[in-house]
CSV table of C-alpha atoms in Angstrom, one decimal:
chain,number,residue,atom,x,y,z
A,195,MET,CA,-14.3,154.1,240.4
A,196,PRO,CA,-15.0,152.0,237.5
A,197,LEU,CA,-18.5,150.1,237.3
A,198,GLY,CA,-18.6,147.1,239.1
A,199,GLY,CA,-17.7,148.2,242.6
A,200,GLY,CA,-14.0,148.9,242.7
A,201,ASN,CA,-10.6,149.2,240.9
A,202,LYS,CA,-8.8,146.6,239.3
A,203,CYS,CA,-5.9,144.7,240.9
A,204,GLY,CA,-2.5,145.4,239.6
A,205,CYS,CA,-1.5,141.9,239.8
A,206,CYS,CA,-4.8,139.5,238.9
A,207,GLN,CA,-6.9,142.3,237.2
A,208,LYS,CA,-9.9,141.6,239.1
A,209,THR,CA,-12.0,143.9,240.9
A,210,VAL,CA,-10.9,145.0,244.2
A,211,TYR,CA,-13.4,146.1,247.1
A,212,PHE,CA,-12.5,148.4,249.6
A,213,ALA,CA,-12.3,145.9,252.5
A,214,GLU,CA,-9.6,144.3,251.0
A,215,GLU,CA,-7.7,146.9,249.1
A,216,VAL,CA,-4.0,147.8,249.5
A,217,GLN,CA,-2.7,150.7,247.5
A,218,CYS,CA,0.8,151.2,246.2
A,219,GLU,CA,2.1,154.0,243.8
A,220,GLY,CA,-1.5,154.6,242.7
A,221,ARG,CA,-2.5,151.2,242.0
A,222,SER,CA,-4.8,148.9,243.9
A,223,PHE,CA,-4.1,145.3,245.0
A,224,HIS,CA,-6.0,142.6,246.9
A,225,ARG,CA,-4.2,141.9,250.0
A,226,SER,CA,-3.8,138.3,248.8
A,227,CYS,CA,-2.0,139.6,245.6
A,228,PHE,CA,0.6,142.1,247.2
A,229,LEU,CA,3.2,139.8,247.2
A,230,CYS,CA,6.9,139.8,246.2
A,231,MET,CA,7.4,139.1,242.4
A,232,VAL,CA,10.2,136.9,243.3
A,233,CYS,CA,9.9,135.3,246.7
A,234,ARG,CA,6.1,135.6,246.8
A,235,LYS,CA,6.4,137.0,250.6
A,236,ASN,CA,3.5,139.1,251.7
A,237,LEU,CA,4.5,142.9,251.6
A,238,ASP,CA,3.5,146.2,253.4
A,239,SER,CA,4.2,149.8,253.0
A,240,THR,CA,7.5,149.5,255.0
A,241,THR,CA,8.6,146.3,253.2
A,242,VAL,CA,7.6,147.0,249.3
A,243,ALA,CA,10.0,148.5,246.6
A,244,VAL,CA,8.6,149.3,243.3
A,245,HIS,CA,10.5,149.0,240.0
A,246,GLU,CA,8.4,150.2,237.0
A,247,ASN,CA,5.2,148.1,237.3
A,248,GLU,CA,6.7,145.3,239.6
A,249,ILE,CA,6.7,145.0,243.1
A,250,TYR,CA,9.2,143.5,245.3
A,251,CYS,CA,10.2,142.9,248.9
A,252,LYS,CA,13.4,145.3,249.6
A,253,ALA,CA,15.7,142.1,249.8
A,254,CYS,CA,15.1,140.8,246.3
A,255,TYR,CA,14.7,144.1,245.0
A,256,GLY,CA,18.4,145.1,246.4
A,257,LYS,CA,19.6,141.7,244.7
A,258,LYS,CA,18.0,142.3,241.5
A,259,TYR,CA,18.4,146.1,241.0
A,260,GLY,CA,21.0,146.9,243.9
A,261,PRO,CA,24.7,147.6,243.5
A,262,LYS,CA,26.7,144.5,242.6
A,263,GLY,CA,30.3,143.2,243.2
A,264,TYR,CA,32.8,143.1,246.0
A,265,GLY,CA,31.6,144.8,249.2
A,266,TYR,CA,27.6,144.6,248.7
A,267,GLY,CA,27.2,141.2,250.6
A,268,ALA,CA,24.2,140.3,252.5
A,269,GLY,CA,25.9,141.1,255.9
A,270,ALA,CA,29.3,141.1,257.7
A,271,GLY,CA,31.4,138.4,256.5
A,272,THR,CA,29.2,137.2,253.9
A,273,LEU,CA,30.5,135.8,250.6
A,274,SER,CA,28.0,134.9,247.9
A,275,MET,CA,28.5,133.0,244.6
A,276,ASP,CA,24.8,133.6,243.8
A,277,LYS,CA,24.9,135.7,240.4
A,278,GLY,CA,20.9,136.1,240.6
A,279,GLU,CA,19.9,133.8,237.9
A,280,SER,CA,16.8,133.1,239.9
A,281,LEU,CA,16.0,136.8,239.9
A,282,GLY,CA,16.2,136.9,236.0
A,283,ILE,CA,19.5,138.6,236.1
A,284,LYS,CA,21.8,137.6,233.1
A,285,HIS,CA,25.5,137.3,234.2
A,286,VAL,CA,27.9,138.9,231.8
A,287,GLU,CA,31.5,138.0,232.2
A,288,PRO,CA,33.9,140.9,232.2
A,289,GLN,CA,36.0,141.7,229.2
A,290,GLU,CA,39.6,140.6,229.2
A,291,HIS,CA,41.5,143.5,230.5
A,292,TYR,CA,44.3,145.0,228.2
A,293,PRO,CA,46.7,147.3,230.1
A,294,THR,CA,48.4,150.2,228.3
A,295,ASN,CA,51.1,152.8,229.0
A,296,ASN,CA,50.1,155.5,226.3
A,297,PRO,CA,51.3,158.9,227.4
A,298,ASN,CA,49.2,160.9,224.9
A,299,ALA,CA,46.3,163.0,226.6
A,300,SER,CA,42.8,163.5,225.1
A,301,LYS,CA,42.5,166.1,222.4
A,302,PHE,CA,40.4,168.2,225.0
A,303,ALA,CA,43.3,168.1,227.6
A,304,GLN,CA,45.8,168.8,224.8
A,305,LYS,CA,43.8,171.9,223.7
A,306,PHE,CA,43.0,173.4,227.1
A,307,GLY,CA,45.6,171.7,229.2
A,308,GLY,CA,45.4,171.5,233.4
A,309,SER,CA,44.1,168.2,233.4
A,310,ASP,CA,45.7,165.0,234.6
A,311,VAL,CA,45.9,162.0,232.1
A,312,CYS,CA,45.0,158.5,232.9
A,313,PRO,CA,48.1,156.2,232.5
A,314,ARG,CA,45.7,153.2,231.6
A,315,CYS,CA,43.5,154.7,228.8
A,316,SER,CA,45.4,157.9,228.2
A,317,LYS,CA,42.4,160.3,228.4
A,318,ALA,CA,41.9,163.4,230.5
A,319,VAL,CA,41.0,162.6,234.2
A,320,TYR,CA,38.5,165.2,236.1
A,321,ALA,CA,38.1,165.6,239.8
A,322,ALA,CA,34.7,163.9,239.8
A,323,GLU,CA,36.3,160.5,238.7
A,324,LYS,CA,39.8,160.9,240.0
A,325,VAL,CA,41.5,158.2,242.1
A,326,ILE,CA,44.9,158.6,243.1
A,327,GLY,CA,47.3,155.7,243.2
A,328,ALA,CA,51.0,154.8,242.5
A,329,GLY,CA,52.0,158.6,242.1
A,330,ASN,CA,49.0,159.0,239.1
A,331,ALA,CA,45.7,159.9,238.5
A,332,TRP,CA,43.4,157.5,237.3
A,333,HIS,CA,39.8,157.1,236.2
A,334,ARG,CA,37.8,154.9,238.5
A,335,GLY,CA,37.0,152.4,235.9
A,336,CYS,CA,40.8,152.1,235.0
A,337,PHE,CA,41.9,151.9,238.6
A,338,ARG,CA,42.0,147.9,238.1
A,339,CYS,CA,44.8,145.3,238.4
A,340,ALA,CA,46.7,145.3,235.2
A,341,LYS,CA,46.6,141.3,235.2
A,342,CYS,CA,43.3,140.3,236.5
A,343,GLY,CA,41.1,143.4,236.3
A,344,LYS,CA,40.1,143.4,239.9
A,345,GLY,CA,39.1,146.8,241.1
A,346,LEU,CA,41.7,148.4,243.5
A,347,GLU,CA,41.8,150.8,246.3
A,348,SER,CA,45.0,152.8,247.6
A,349,THR,CA,45.3,150.2,250.3
A,350,THR,CA,45.1,147.1,248.1
A,351,LEU,CA,47.3,147.9,245.4
A,352,ALA,CA,51.0,147.4,244.3
A,353,ASP,CA,52.8,149.1,241.6
A,354,LYS,CA,55.7,148.3,239.2
A,355,ASP,CA,57.1,150.2,236.3
A,356,GLY,CA,54.1,152.2,236.1
A,357,GLU,CA,51.4,149.8,236.1
A,358,ILE,CA,49.3,148.7,239.2
A,359,TYR,CA,48.3,145.2,240.2
A,360,CYS,CA,46.3,143.6,243.2
A,361,LYS,CA,48.6,142.4,246.0
A,362,GLY,CA,47.8,138.7,244.9
A,363,CYS,CA,49.0,139.3,241.2
A,364,TYR,CA,52.0,141.2,242.4
A,365,ALA,CA,53.2,138.4,244.6
A,366,LYS,CA,52.5,135.8,241.8
A,367,ASN,CA,54.4,137.7,239.3
A,368,PHE,CA,57.1,139.7,240.8
A,369,GLY,CA,57.4,138.3,244.3
A,370,PRO,CA,59.9,135.8,245.6
A,371,LYS,CA,59.7,132.1,244.2
A,372,GLY,CA,61.2,128.7,245.1
A,373,PHE,CA,60.9,126.4,248.1
A,374,GLY,CA,59.1,128.0,251.2
A,375,TYR,CA,57.2,130.6,249.2
A,376,GLY,CA,54.0,128.7,248.7
A,377,GLN,CA,50.5,130.0,248.7
A,378,GLY,CA,49.6,129.1,252.3
A,379,ALA,CA,50.8,127.7,255.6
A,380,GLY,CA,53.1,124.6,254.9
A,381,ALA,CA,52.4,124.7,250.8
A,382,LEU,CA,55.3,123.7,248.6
A,383,SER,CA,55.4,125.4,245.2
A,384,HIS,CA,57.3,123.8,242.2
A,385,THR,CA,58.4,126.4,239.9
A,386,GLN,CA,60.1,125.9,236.6
């Protein structure tokens, strides 16, 4: 214990006396300083989540450092357009997707054989990263719609000429067109 009565607070750097001390990850805090870095809620041993030297409530930690994307909402039926700017997360737009149908396998697969080849990137697909769809083995990262780049599952894909599409893009590009085939109930579509 340093001279002056107690450890230094991990937040305000002032001396923390025993009666007001909260310890987390070997660091001491005042009870009044033991707050989430984002929402400023009081924390305790059951609600704290630590990232490097920063402390968060579990909800803010999950928003900032947890998994992102479709299916990781805040509850059943939740759709959020929040991209996390308030948490300091810089949103990166996905790069434009360019589908390919190159039949050449990677040099490793050509040399040793026995491995499936991804139809999108033409590299070897190993068991740990294999997704089966449309009669082919794909990398998880390549198992995306050829038009919009949306991630797919075996139940959400449609295939045509060796490429895979989400059901929405497949319907727009290869489905029926004309009067009566609108986007929703009672919608009219003027196709040219």
